């Protein structure tokens, strides 16, 4: 049963520290998405990649956030420096691009708390 | 700017009653449309999708949605609600490599 995996599942850190979240997409999926979910803002698309190239990162704060795909099996989302307002659940999703659209299969999320 | 509107951030129905969750999109060209469900402490899961062809789309767990171009709507329905349907539901539009998410509707099912 193929699934998107995310590590770590929970992360507590102090303000100013660097945070790196990792995602392993489902094998064969060529599109990877990063989302952030909070009670106040709801679900936000931060960025997504197709064939490892960024296609839309308009939702990502560029000053402290960065997203990369070093290879087809790993996507990373980095926050440096972290701030309390970054506390949220971060979801990764992957999907095949077929027929002109993407389905998305979501991972379990990384719950980030910045103190 | 394109947007997806979900009317009602909270909807409450009795078990066995009809579920109707509303979604309106704003694109002037036929988009791809999706409904996702999120159970507590989980990621989103695809319920159903409209791409082309038949405007009435059937999904998992007895849900269906109808694409109505004239009304720019894609409402989600289920004839009879189950307690297990309690979750948050998101309507999503995809067009020109952009995704537009509705703000979500939390469905509460009363016994």
Short mmCIF file of C-alpha atoms in Angstrom, two decimals:
data_model
loop_
_atom_site.label_atom_id
_atom_site.label_comp_id
_atom_site.label_asym_id
_atom_site.label_seq_id
_atom_site.Cartn_x
_atom_site.Cartn_y
_atom_site.Cartn_z
CA UNK A 1 0.00 0.00 0.00
CA UNK A 2 1.91 3.02 -1.28
CA UNK A 3 1.77 6.09 0.95
CA UNK A 4 3.37 9.47 1.28
CA UNK A 5 5.65 9.52 4.29
CA UNK A 6 6.64 12.58 6.27
CA UNK A 7 9.29 13.03 8.91
CA UNK A 8 9.30 14.07 11.63
CA UNK A 9 5.68 13.64 12.64
CA UNK A 10 6.07 16.09 15.49
CA UNK A 11 8.63 18.81 16.04
CA UNK A 12 9.00 21.24 18.90
CA UNK A 13 11.65 23.89 18.54
CA UNK A 14 12.57 27.30 19.81
CA UNK A 15 12.21 30.52 17.93
CA UNK A 16 15.16 31.21 15.69
CA UNK A 17 16.06 27.59 15.09
CA UNK A 18 16.17 25.99 11.67
CA UNK A 19 13.50 23.42 10.92
CA UNK A 20 13.66 20.88 8.11
CA UNK A 21 10.70 18.72 7.19
CA UNK A 22 11.03 15.82 4.81
CA UNK A 23 8.64 14.08 2.51
CA UNK A 24 8.97 10.89 0.52
CA UNK A 25 6.43 10.94 -2.32
CA UNK A 26 4.79 7.82 -3.65
CA UNK A 27 7.07 6.13 -6.16
CA UNK A 28 6.21 7.19 -9.69
CA UNK A 29 4.41 10.39 -8.73
CA UNK A 30 5.92 13.35 -10.54
CA UNK A 31 4.25 16.14 -8.58
CA UNK A 32 4.84 17.08 -4.94
CA UNK A 33 2.91 19.62 -2.90
CA UNK A 34 3.54 21.38 0.42
CA UNK A 35 0.66 22.71 2.51
CA UNK A 36 0.32 24.45 5.85
CA UNK A 37 -2.77 24.18 8.00
CA UNK A 38 -3.67 26.30 11.01
CA UNK A 39 -6.89 27.00 12.83
CA UNK A 40 -6.73 30.66 11.92
CA UNK A 41 -5.70 30.48 8.26
CA UNK A 42 -7.02 27.08 7.32
CA UNK A 43 -5.29 25.11 4.59
CA UNK A 44 -2.75 26.96 2.44
CA UNK A 45 -0.81 25.69 -0.54
CA UNK A 46 2.78 26.78 -0.04
CA UNK A 47 4.43 25.35 -3.15
CA UNK A 48 4.43 22.51 -5.57
CA UNK A 49 6.89 20.83 -7.86
CA UNK A 50 6.45 18.86 -11.02
CA UNK A 51 9.30 16.71 -12.26
CA UNK A 52 11.34 18.29 -9.43
CA UNK A 53 10.95 21.83 -10.80
CA UNK A 54 8.94 24.42 -8.84
CA UNK A 55 5.70 25.17 -10.63
CA UNK A 56 4.03 27.45 -8.11
CA UNK A 57 5.54 28.77 -4.92
CA UNK A 58 3.46 31.91 -4.67
CA UNK A 59 2.04 30.85 -1.32
CA UNK A 60 5.37 30.49 0.37
CA UNK A 61 6.98 33.28 2.39
CA UNK A 62 10.28 33.61 0.60
CA UNK A 63 12.24 35.30 3.34
CA UNK A 64 12.38 32.31 5.65
CA UNK A 65 10.90 29.33 3.80
CA UNK A 66 12.53 27.24 1.11
CA UNK A 67 11.43 24.07 -0.63
CA UNK A 68 13.55 21.72 -2.68
CA UNK A 69 13.53 18.33 -4.31
CA UNK A 70 17.08 16.99 -4.21
CA UNK A 71 15.87 13.91 -6.05
CA UNK A 72 12.64 12.25 -7.09
CA UNK A 73 12.30 10.40 -3.79
CA UNK A 74 12.76 13.33 -1.41
CA UNK A 75 11.20 16.73 -0.94
CA UNK A 76 12.24 19.11 1.81
CA UNK A 77 10.68 22.18 3.36
CA UNK A 78 12.97 24.34 5.42
CA UNK A 79 12.22 27.23 7.72
CA UNK A 80 15.11 29.43 8.81
CA UNK A 81 14.77 31.13 11.22
CA UNK A 82 11.57 29.72 12.65
CA UNK A 83 9.01 31.93 14.41
CA UNK A 84 6.07 31.11 16.70
CA UNK A 85 3.64 32.03 13.91
CA UNK A 86 5.05 29.12 11.88
CA UNK A 87 3.42 26.70 14.30
CA UNK A 88 1.10 24.60 12.17
CA UNK A 89 0.62 21.20 10.61
CA UNK A 90 2.57 20.88 7.40
CA UNK A 91 1.28 18.40 4.84
CA UNK A 92 3.08 16.96 1.90
CA UNK A 93 1.13 15.43 -0.95
CA UNK A 94 2.19 13.73 -4.14
CA UNK A 95 0.39 12.78 -7.28
CA UNK A 96 0.67 11.78 -10.89
CA UNK A 97 0.08 14.41 -13.53
CA UNK A 98 -2.17 12.80 -16.06
CA UNK A 99 -4.93 13.93 -18.36
CA UNK A 100 -4.17 17.57 -17.67
CA UNK A 101 -4.60 17.55 -13.91
CA UNK A 102 -3.16 16.25 -10.69
CA UNK A 103 -4.68 14.00 -8.11
CA UNK A 104 -3.14 14.42 -4.72
CA UNK A 105 -2.34 11.83 -2.08
CA UNK A 106 -1.63 13.36 1.28
CA UNK A 107 0.84 12.37 3.92
CA UNK A 108 0.01 12.32 7.64
CA UNK A 109 1.56 15.72 8.28
CA UNK A 110 4.26 17.19 10.48
CA UNK A 111 2.98 19.05 13.52
CA UNK A 112 5.38 21.91 14.18
CA UNK A 113 5.41 23.91 17.39
CA UNK A 114 7.73 26.89 17.63
CA UNK A 115 8.11 28.23 21.17
CA UNK B 1 -8.95 36.64 -9.16
CA UNK B 2 -10.18 33.11 -9.24
CA UNK B 3 -11.65 31.69 -6.06
CA UNK B 4 -13.66 28.83 -4.68
CA UNK B 5 -16.50 29.57 -2.30
CA UNK B 6 -17.87 27.05 0.12
CA UNK B 7 -21.08 28.30 1.66
CA UNK B 8 -21.28 27.45 5.33
CA UNK B 9 -18.17 26.80 7.36
CA UNK B 10 -20.20 24.44 9.56
CA UNK B 11 -23.07 22.21 8.53
CA UNK B 12 -24.98 20.01 10.93
CA UNK B 13 -27.29 17.18 9.88
CA UNK B 14 -28.98 14.30 11.61
CA UNK B 15 -27.88 10.77 10.95
CA UNK B 16 -29.82 9.48 7.96
CA UNK B 17 -30.54 12.94 6.59
CA UNK B 18 -29.43 14.35 3.27
CA UNK B 19 -25.99 15.93 3.18
CA UNK B 20 -25.54 18.96 0.93
CA UNK B 21 -22.27 20.87 0.92
CA UNK B 22 -22.11 23.79 -1.43
CA UNK B 23 -19.24 24.85 -3.64
CA UNK B 24 -19.05 27.56 -6.28
CA UNK B 25 -16.05 28.20 -8.48
CA UNK B 26 -15.27 31.33 -10.39
CA UNK B 27 -13.38 30.22 -13.48
CA UNK B 28 -14.78 31.25 -16.84
CA UNK B 29 -13.36 28.16 -18.49
CA UNK B 30 -14.30 24.64 -17.45
CA UNK B 31 -11.98 23.73 -14.59
CA UNK B 32 -11.04 20.49 -13.01
CA UNK B 33 -12.89 20.16 -9.72
CA UNK B 34 -12.30 18.00 -6.69
CA UNK B 35 -13.78 17.30 -3.30
CA UNK B 36 -11.46 16.19 -0.53
CA UNK B 37 -12.32 15.03 2.98
CA UNK B 38 -10.18 15.46 6.07
CA UNK B 39 -10.81 13.39 9.14
CA UNK B 40 -9.43 14.63 12.46
CA UNK B 41 -5.64 14.47 12.72
CA UNK B 42 -5.26 13.15 9.19
CA UNK B 43 -4.31 14.44 5.77
CA UNK B 44 -6.85 15.06 3.03
CA UNK B 45 -8.30 12.22 1.02
CA UNK B 46 -9.84 12.47 -2.43
CA UNK B 47 -13.61 11.92 -2.43
CA UNK B 48 -14.33 12.53 -6.10
CA UNK B 49 -13.27 14.55 -9.10
CA UNK B 50 -14.73 16.15 -12.20
CA UNK B 51 -12.49 16.31 -15.23
CA UNK B 52 -14.51 15.99 -18.41
CA UNK B 53 -17.54 14.08 -19.57
CA UNK B 54 -20.41 13.15 -17.30
CA UNK B 55 -21.42 16.03 -15.06
CA UNK B 56 -22.66 13.80 -12.26
CA UNK B 57 -19.68 12.33 -10.53
CA UNK B 58 -19.79 9.52 -8.03
CA UNK B 59 -17.17 9.16 -5.36
CA UNK B 60 -16.31 7.05 -2.39
CA UNK B 61 -18.48 6.50 0.68
CA UNK B 62 -21.70 7.19 -1.22
CA UNK B 63 -20.92 10.81 -2.06
CA UNK B 64 -21.62 12.40 -5.42
CA UNK B 65 -21.35 15.85 -6.95
CA UNK B 66 -22.81 17.51 -9.98
CA UNK B 67 -20.94 19.96 -12.17
CA UNK B 68 -23.28 22.75 -13.27
CA UNK B 69 -21.58 25.13 -15.62
CA UNK B 70 -24.54 27.53 -15.75
CA UNK B 71 -24.41 27.93 -11.98
CA UNK B 72 -20.62 27.57 -11.65
CA UNK B 73 -21.34 25.06 -8.92
CA UNK B 74 -20.06 21.68 -7.82
CA UNK B 75 -22.16 20.80 -4.79
CA UNK B 76 -21.47 17.63 -2.84
CA UNK B 77 -24.34 15.42 -1.74
CA UNK B 78 -25.01 12.17 0.04
CA UNK B 79 -28.54 10.79 0.45
CA UNK B 80 -28.11 9.54 4.00
CA UNK B 81 -25.53 10.78 6.48
CA UNK B 82 -23.57 8.40 8.68
CA UNK B 83 -21.81 9.30 11.89
CA UNK B 84 -18.55 8.40 10.17
CA UNK B 85 -19.09 11.24 7.66
CA UNK B 86 -18.26 13.82 10.33
CA UNK B 87 -15.18 15.54 8.94
CA UNK B 88 -14.07 18.64 7.10
CA UNK B 89 -14.68 18.83 3.37
CA UNK B 90 -12.73 20.90 0.88
CA UNK B 91 -13.73 21.87 -2.63
CA UNK B 92 -10.77 22.44 -4.95
CA UNK B 93 -10.52 23.94 -8.42
CA UNK B 94 -7.57 23.37 -10.71
CA UNK B 95 -6.89 25.52 -13.75
CA UNK B 96 -3.78 26.58 -15.64
CA UNK B 97 -1.43 24.92 -13.14
CA UNK B 98 -3.05 26.72 -10.20
CA UNK B 99 -4.99 25.17 -7.36
CA UNK B 100 -7.76 27.08 -5.60
CA UNK B 101 -9.02 25.72 -2.31
CA UNK B 102 -12.28 26.51 -0.65
CA UNK B 103 -12.11 27.40 3.02
CA UNK B 104 -13.63 24.11 4.05
CA UNK B 105 -16.94 22.99 5.53
CA UNK B 106 -17.03 21.06 8.78
CA UNK B 107 -19.81 18.50 8.75
CA UNK B 108 -21.32 17.48 12.06
CA UNK B 109 -23.61 14.46 12.15
CA UNK B 110 -26.04 14.25 15.06
CA UNK B 111 -27.27 10.88 16.29
#
